[in-house]
Coordinates of C-alpha atoms in Angstrom, one line a residue:
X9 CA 114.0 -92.0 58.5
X10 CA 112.6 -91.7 61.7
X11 CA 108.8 -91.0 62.3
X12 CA 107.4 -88.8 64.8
X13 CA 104.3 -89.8 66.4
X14 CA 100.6 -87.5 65.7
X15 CA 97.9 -88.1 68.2
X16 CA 95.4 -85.8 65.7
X17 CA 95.1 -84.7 62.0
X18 CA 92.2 -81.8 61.3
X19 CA 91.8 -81.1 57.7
X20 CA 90.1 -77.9 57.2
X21 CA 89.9 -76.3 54.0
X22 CA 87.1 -74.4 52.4
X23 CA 87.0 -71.3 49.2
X24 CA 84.4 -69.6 48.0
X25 CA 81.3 -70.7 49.3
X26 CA 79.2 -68.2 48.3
X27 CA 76.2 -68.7 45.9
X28 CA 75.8 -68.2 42.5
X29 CA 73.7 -70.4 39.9
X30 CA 75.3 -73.4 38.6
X31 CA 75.4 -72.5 35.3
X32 CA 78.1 -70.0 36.8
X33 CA 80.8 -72.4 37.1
X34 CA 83.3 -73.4 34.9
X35 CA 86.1 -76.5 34.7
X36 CA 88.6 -74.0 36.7
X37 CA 86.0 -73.0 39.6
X38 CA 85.0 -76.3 40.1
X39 CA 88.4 -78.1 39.9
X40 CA 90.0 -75.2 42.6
X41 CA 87.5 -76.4 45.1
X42 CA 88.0 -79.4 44.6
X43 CA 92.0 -79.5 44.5
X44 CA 91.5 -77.4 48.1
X45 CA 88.4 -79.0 49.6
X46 CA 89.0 -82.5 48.3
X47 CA 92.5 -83.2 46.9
X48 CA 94.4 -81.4 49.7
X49 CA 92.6 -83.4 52.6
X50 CA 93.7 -86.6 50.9
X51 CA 96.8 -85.8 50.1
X52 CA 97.6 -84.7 53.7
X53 CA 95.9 -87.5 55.1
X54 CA 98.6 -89.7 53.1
X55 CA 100.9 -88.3 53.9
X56 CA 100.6 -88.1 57.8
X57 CA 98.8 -91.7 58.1
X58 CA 102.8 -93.1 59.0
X59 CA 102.5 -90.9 61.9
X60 CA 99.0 -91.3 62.9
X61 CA 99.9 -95.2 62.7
X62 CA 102.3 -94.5 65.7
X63 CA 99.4 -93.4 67.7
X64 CA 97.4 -95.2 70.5
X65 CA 94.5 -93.3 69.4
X66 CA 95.0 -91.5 65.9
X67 CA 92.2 -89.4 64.7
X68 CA 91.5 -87.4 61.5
X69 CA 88.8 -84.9 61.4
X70 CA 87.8 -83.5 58.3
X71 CA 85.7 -80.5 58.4
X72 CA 82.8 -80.8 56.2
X73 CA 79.6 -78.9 56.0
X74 CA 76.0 -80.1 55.7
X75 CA 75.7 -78.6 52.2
X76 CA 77.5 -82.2 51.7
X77 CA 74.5 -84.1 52.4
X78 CA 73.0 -85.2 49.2
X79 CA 69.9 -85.6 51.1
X80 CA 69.0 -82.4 52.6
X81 CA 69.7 -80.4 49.8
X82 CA 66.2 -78.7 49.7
X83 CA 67.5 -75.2 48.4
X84 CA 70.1 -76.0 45.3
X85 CA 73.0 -73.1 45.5
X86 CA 76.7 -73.3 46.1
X87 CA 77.1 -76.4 43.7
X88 CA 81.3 -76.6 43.5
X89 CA 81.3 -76.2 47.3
X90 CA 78.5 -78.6 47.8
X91 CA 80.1 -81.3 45.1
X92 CA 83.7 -80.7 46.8
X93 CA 82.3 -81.3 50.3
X94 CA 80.5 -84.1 49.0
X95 CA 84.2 -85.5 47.8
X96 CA 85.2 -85.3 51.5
X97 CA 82.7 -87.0 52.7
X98 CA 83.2 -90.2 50.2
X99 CA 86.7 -90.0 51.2
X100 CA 86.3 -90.1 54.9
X101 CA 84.2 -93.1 54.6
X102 CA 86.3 -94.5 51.8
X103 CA 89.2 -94.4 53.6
X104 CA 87.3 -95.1 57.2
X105 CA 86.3 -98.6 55.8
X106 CA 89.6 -99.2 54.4
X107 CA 91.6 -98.8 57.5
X108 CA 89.5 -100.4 59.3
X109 CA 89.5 -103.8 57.0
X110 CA 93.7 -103.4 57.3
X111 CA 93.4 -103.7 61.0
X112 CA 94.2 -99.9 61.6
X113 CA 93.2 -97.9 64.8
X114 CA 92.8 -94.4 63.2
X115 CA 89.2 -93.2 63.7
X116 CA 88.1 -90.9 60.7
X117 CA 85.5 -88.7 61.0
X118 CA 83.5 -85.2 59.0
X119 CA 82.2 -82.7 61.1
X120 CA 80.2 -80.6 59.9
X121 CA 81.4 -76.8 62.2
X122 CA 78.2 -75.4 62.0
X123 CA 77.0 -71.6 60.0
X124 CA 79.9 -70.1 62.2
X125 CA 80.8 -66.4 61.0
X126 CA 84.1 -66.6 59.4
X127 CA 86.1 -65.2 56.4
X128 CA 84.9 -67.9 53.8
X129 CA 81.2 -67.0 54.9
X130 CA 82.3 -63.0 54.9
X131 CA 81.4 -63.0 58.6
X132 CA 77.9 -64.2 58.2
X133 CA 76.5 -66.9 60.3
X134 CA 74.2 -67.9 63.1
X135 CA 76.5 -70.5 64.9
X136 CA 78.4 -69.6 68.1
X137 CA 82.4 -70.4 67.0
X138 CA 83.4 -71.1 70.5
X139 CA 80.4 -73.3 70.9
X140 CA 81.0 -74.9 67.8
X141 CA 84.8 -75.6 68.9
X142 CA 83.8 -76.9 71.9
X143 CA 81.4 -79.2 70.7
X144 CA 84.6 -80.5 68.1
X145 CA 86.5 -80.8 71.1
X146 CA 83.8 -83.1 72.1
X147 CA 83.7 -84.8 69.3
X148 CA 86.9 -85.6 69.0
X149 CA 87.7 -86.7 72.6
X150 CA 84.9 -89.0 72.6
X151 CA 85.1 -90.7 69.3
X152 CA 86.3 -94.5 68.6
X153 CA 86.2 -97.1 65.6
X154 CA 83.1 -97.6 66.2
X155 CA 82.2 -93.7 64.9
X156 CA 85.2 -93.6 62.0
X157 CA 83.2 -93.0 58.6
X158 CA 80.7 -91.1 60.5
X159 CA 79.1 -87.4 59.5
X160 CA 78.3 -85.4 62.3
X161 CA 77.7 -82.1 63.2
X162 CA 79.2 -80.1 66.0
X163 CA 76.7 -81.2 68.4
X164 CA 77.2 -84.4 67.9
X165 CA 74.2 -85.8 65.7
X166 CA 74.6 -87.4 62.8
X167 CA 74.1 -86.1 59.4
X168 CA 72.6 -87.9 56.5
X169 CA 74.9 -88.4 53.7

């Protein structure tokens, strides 16, 4: 089998981020966010890492949020999309430290896009999409081993886990 070569792997998966109490969710709303938010990422991430291997300079990107951060959660809300983001972020570091003990050049990273106005937030939001994209771009051109396992957000701080 022959493997083709991938320079750049973005995971980006997000449903139903809208609030509602905690006491709202159930096994099967909590497990769909995770099997999207979490589950797919990693499983796509597997499976492309023969690929990414090829690479001078393989990068995966998952996009996060900052309702991951465990410690700037000041406001409760959105708990499956908060504890399915969370996932990612464990796994990006998980898997950072990993590939980096094995010897591996692929840079991992979560980046956190920003409130942009999409469908998942019904079109609400205060941060610029093209701004956010470029600052990605940025991100992404710019990062090396030394960043993989990082949390960042689009402008390129870093965000607390």
């Amino acid at each position: 089998m022959v493997t083709s070569l991938l320079d750049l792997l973005i995971n980006c998966a997000g449903v139903d981020v809208h609030p509602r109490a905690w006491a709202e969710n159930d096994s099967s709303t909590l497990m769909t966010k995770f099997r999207v938010m979490a589950v797919g990422p990693f499983l796509a991430t597997k499976a492309f890492l023969p690929n990414l291997e090829r690479s001078s300079s393989p990068k995966v990107i998952n996009i996060s949020s900052d309702f991951a951060s465990v410690s700037e959660n000041d406001r409760g809300r959105c708990i499956g999309y908060r504890m399915a983001k969370t996932a990612l972020n464990q796994q990006t570091v998980t898997i950072a430290n990993e590939l980096k003990a094995a010897g591996s050049n692929v840079i991992m990273i979560a980046v956190d896009p920003g409130d942009v106005p999409t469908r998942l937030s019904r079109g609400n939001g205060k941060t610029d999409i093209d701004k956010s994209v470029r600052g990605i771009v940025e991100i992404i051109e710019s990062a090396n081993l030394v960043d993989s396992g990082s949390f960042l957000k689009w402008t390129g701080g870093k965000i607390p886990f």
